[in-house]
């Protein structure tokens, strides 16, 4: 029972470098999400995918792009990393077609941009 | 806009009961949920209130009053392992709108 798997767990980038964060879920969920969490703060939604083939912006999408590769996988790309993107990134999935939007989270990716 | 407010920190004694409040402003939530996050960990789901009233799951209970735009999480028989941050989140269709979190400090 892997649930939601994120890779990598840690990453250090230099300003201007690009990278892709990977996320995969094995719960057959339709909806997937990318959040960032800064120290001592709550979760802020970057992008989400309500179902395979759709993506939508969340609260803080600037500087990021996403791809819903298939039902299982949802990746987040930083095209030109900036120090302001230093954060912990969480991927989550949920089965929104039921009554409750209960989200299941990956372990997170801790990203530092120097 | 949509926002949820909760206290930034709550302190309680091991074995006691603590209540974490959450008030919200929204045009309409399907329900209110609660998540727990230990330091360095990921949020994990605790409870969901779709209807007004109390939902009980073991030592944890959650309450919702839509007319008051208010909910709370009640933790009983506190244990040291309950030291964590607790987030309320409003279910707004495909998104969850998150509060800033309440850090629960438990003293022996």
XYZ file of C-alpha atoms in Angstrom:
222
model
C 0.000 0.000 0.000
C 2.231 2.804 -1.273
C -0.508 5.479 -1.398
C 1.017 8.701 -2.746
C 4.694 8.602 -3.684
C 6.762 11.740 -4.299
C 10.264 11.993 -5.703
C 12.742 13.334 -4.878
C 12.550 13.747 -1.091
C 15.203 16.479 -1.020
C 16.613 18.797 -3.675
C 18.960 21.762 -3.770
C 18.883 24.004 -6.832
C 20.699 27.111 -7.941
C 18.698 30.125 -9.017
C 17.613 29.702 -12.617
C 17.821 25.919 -12.709
C 14.812 23.837 -13.643
C 13.450 20.637 -12.179
C 10.398 18.418 -12.139
C 8.815 16.973 -9.020
C 7.152 13.643 -9.584
C 4.026 12.315 -7.903
C 2.220 9.017 -8.348
C -0.774 7.509 -6.555
C -2.005 3.942 -6.568
C -5.462 4.512 -5.061
C -7.219 5.044 -8.424
C -8.169 8.574 -7.391
C -9.464 11.017 -9.965
C -8.187 14.231 -8.380
C -4.606 15.241 -7.630
C -3.072 18.354 -6.080
C 0.200 20.169 -5.586
C 0.731 22.313 -2.492
C 3.585 24.265 -1.012
C 4.096 24.793 2.689
C 6.406 27.460 4.044
C 7.749 27.281 7.624
C 5.058 27.756 10.250
C 2.342 28.217 7.661
C -0.538 26.328 6.188
C -0.826 24.693 2.812
C -1.186 26.776 -0.319
C -2.554 25.190 -3.459
C -0.381 25.586 -6.532
C -2.273 23.563 -9.132
C -4.796 20.789 -9.127
C -6.201 18.252 -11.545
C -9.831 17.390 -10.935
C -9.635 14.472 -13.330
C -7.316 13.006 -15.935
C -6.859 15.469 -18.787
C -7.669 18.616 -16.793
C -5.536 20.990 -14.764
C -6.419 24.240 -13.009
C -4.560 26.977 -11.192
C -4.719 27.235 -7.468
C -3.806 30.091 -5.154
C -0.097 30.421 -6.073
C 0.551 29.116 -9.636
C 3.131 31.667 -10.810
C 6.494 30.103 -11.630
C 5.114 26.579 -11.892
C 3.671 24.280 -14.528
C 1.996 20.912 -14.166
C 1.287 17.848 -16.258
C -1.316 15.185 -15.547
C 0.498 12.413 -17.358
C -2.177 9.794 -16.725
C -4.603 8.931 -13.947
C -1.767 7.897 -11.615
C 0.817 10.613 -12.207
C 0.861 14.383 -11.720
C 4.137 16.281 -12.067
C 5.129 19.804 -11.036
C 7.797 21.714 -12.975
C 9.830 24.711 -11.944
C 11.160 26.236 -15.157
C 13.517 28.776 -13.598
C 13.844 28.306 -9.864
C 13.928 31.341 -7.566
C 14.861 31.570 -3.860
C 11.203 32.405 -3.122
C 10.354 28.869 -4.218
C 12.292 27.368 -1.329
C 9.605 25.369 0.437
C 8.229 21.929 1.180
C 6.083 20.614 -1.644
C 3.300 18.132 -1.056
C 1.352 16.132 -3.583
C -2.083 14.812 -2.634
C -4.880 12.820 -4.201
C -8.577 12.390 -3.468
C -11.664 10.729 -4.802
C -13.886 13.764 -5.273
C -16.773 11.835 -6.833
C -17.748 10.626 -3.393
C -19.311 12.962 -0.847
C -16.131 13.913 0.924
C -12.988 15.475 -0.444
C -10.554 13.550 1.754
C -7.000 14.107 0.611
C -4.096 11.703 1.010
C -0.618 13.183 0.997
C 2.809 12.126 -0.111
C 5.791 12.508 2.234
C 6.851 15.789 0.647
C 9.802 17.199 -1.260
C 12.045 19.609 0.607
C 13.404 22.087 -1.932
C 16.077 24.708 -1.351
C 16.890 27.277 -4.028
C 20.173 29.069 -3.495
C -13.322 35.428 -0.384
C -12.948 32.209 1.485
C -10.876 32.005 4.652
C -10.569 29.919 7.798
C -9.217 31.173 11.095
C -7.826 29.100 13.932
C -5.579 29.901 16.901
C -1.884 29.712 16.149
C -1.009 27.778 19.287
C -2.732 25.890 22.082
C -1.107 24.405 25.189
C -2.557 21.572 27.261
C -1.528 19.000 29.834
C -1.108 15.293 29.149
C -4.318 13.432 29.954
C -6.475 16.536 29.635
C -9.014 17.606 26.989
C -8.349 20.358 24.476
C -10.547 22.076 21.914
C -9.217 23.727 18.746
C -11.628 26.164 17.151
C -12.059 27.076 13.510
C -14.202 29.878 12.157
C -14.719 30.406 8.474
C -16.003 32.819 5.903
C -17.158 31.199 2.719
C -19.772 31.309 0.032
C -20.427 27.649 0.651
C -18.531 24.630 1.827
C -19.566 21.033 1.310
C -18.041 20.260 4.678
C -15.247 20.922 7.156
C -12.321 18.581 7.631
C -9.404 18.301 10.057
C -5.854 17.157 9.414
C -2.936 16.433 11.719
C 0.670 17.161 10.831
C 3.664 16.190 12.940
C 6.863 18.199 12.565
C 8.632 17.132 9.385
C 5.715 14.964 8.312
C 2.828 15.127 5.892
C -0.742 16.083 6.776
C -2.963 13.118 7.603
C -6.743 13.095 7.592
C -8.536 13.047 10.961
C -12.220 13.777 10.425
C -14.849 15.305 8.151
C -18.137 16.975 9.049
C -20.619 17.146 6.209
C -23.574 17.849 8.511
C -24.026 19.943 11.625
C -23.235 18.134 14.829
C -20.610 15.991 16.395
C -18.538 13.264 14.715
C -16.590 10.971 17.028
C -13.573 8.854 16.125
C -11.919 7.350 19.170
C -10.278 10.059 21.276
C -10.964 12.689 18.605
C -14.284 14.413 17.948
C -15.169 17.169 15.509
C -18.119 19.532 15.501
C -19.688 21.737 12.853
C -22.291 24.491 13.024
C -23.003 25.912 9.576
C -25.310 28.602 10.966
C -22.415 29.924 13.070
C -19.711 29.224 10.436
C -17.838 27.456 13.190
C -16.281 24.140 13.925
C -13.942 22.604 16.439
C -11.731 19.598 16.999
C -11.847 18.016 20.447
C -8.983 15.837 21.611
C -9.507 13.786 24.771
C -7.066 11.930 27.010
C -4.183 13.826 25.487
C -1.004 11.879 24.854
C 2.454 13.248 24.120
C 2.182 11.801 20.601
C -0.712 14.215 19.950
C 1.812 17.083 19.889
C 1.433 18.301 16.317
C -0.143 20.976 14.173
C -3.843 20.678 13.401
C -5.440 22.197 10.315
C -9.073 22.811 9.533
C -9.941 22.810 5.847
C -13.139 23.759 4.059
C -14.292 21.478 1.259
C -14.982 23.788 -1.678
C -15.798 21.487 -4.603
C -12.450 20.232 -5.941
C -10.359 22.310 -3.583
C -9.721 22.347 0.124
C -9.353 25.820 1.620
C -6.899 25.528 4.509
C -6.543 27.343 7.794
C -3.043 28.369 8.887
C -2.882 25.609 11.492
C -2.833 25.348 15.279
C 0.277 24.065 16.998
C -0.704 21.893 19.954
C 1.866 21.818 22.723
C 1.386 19.139 25.363
C 3.076 19.378 28.729
C 3.656 16.360 30.965
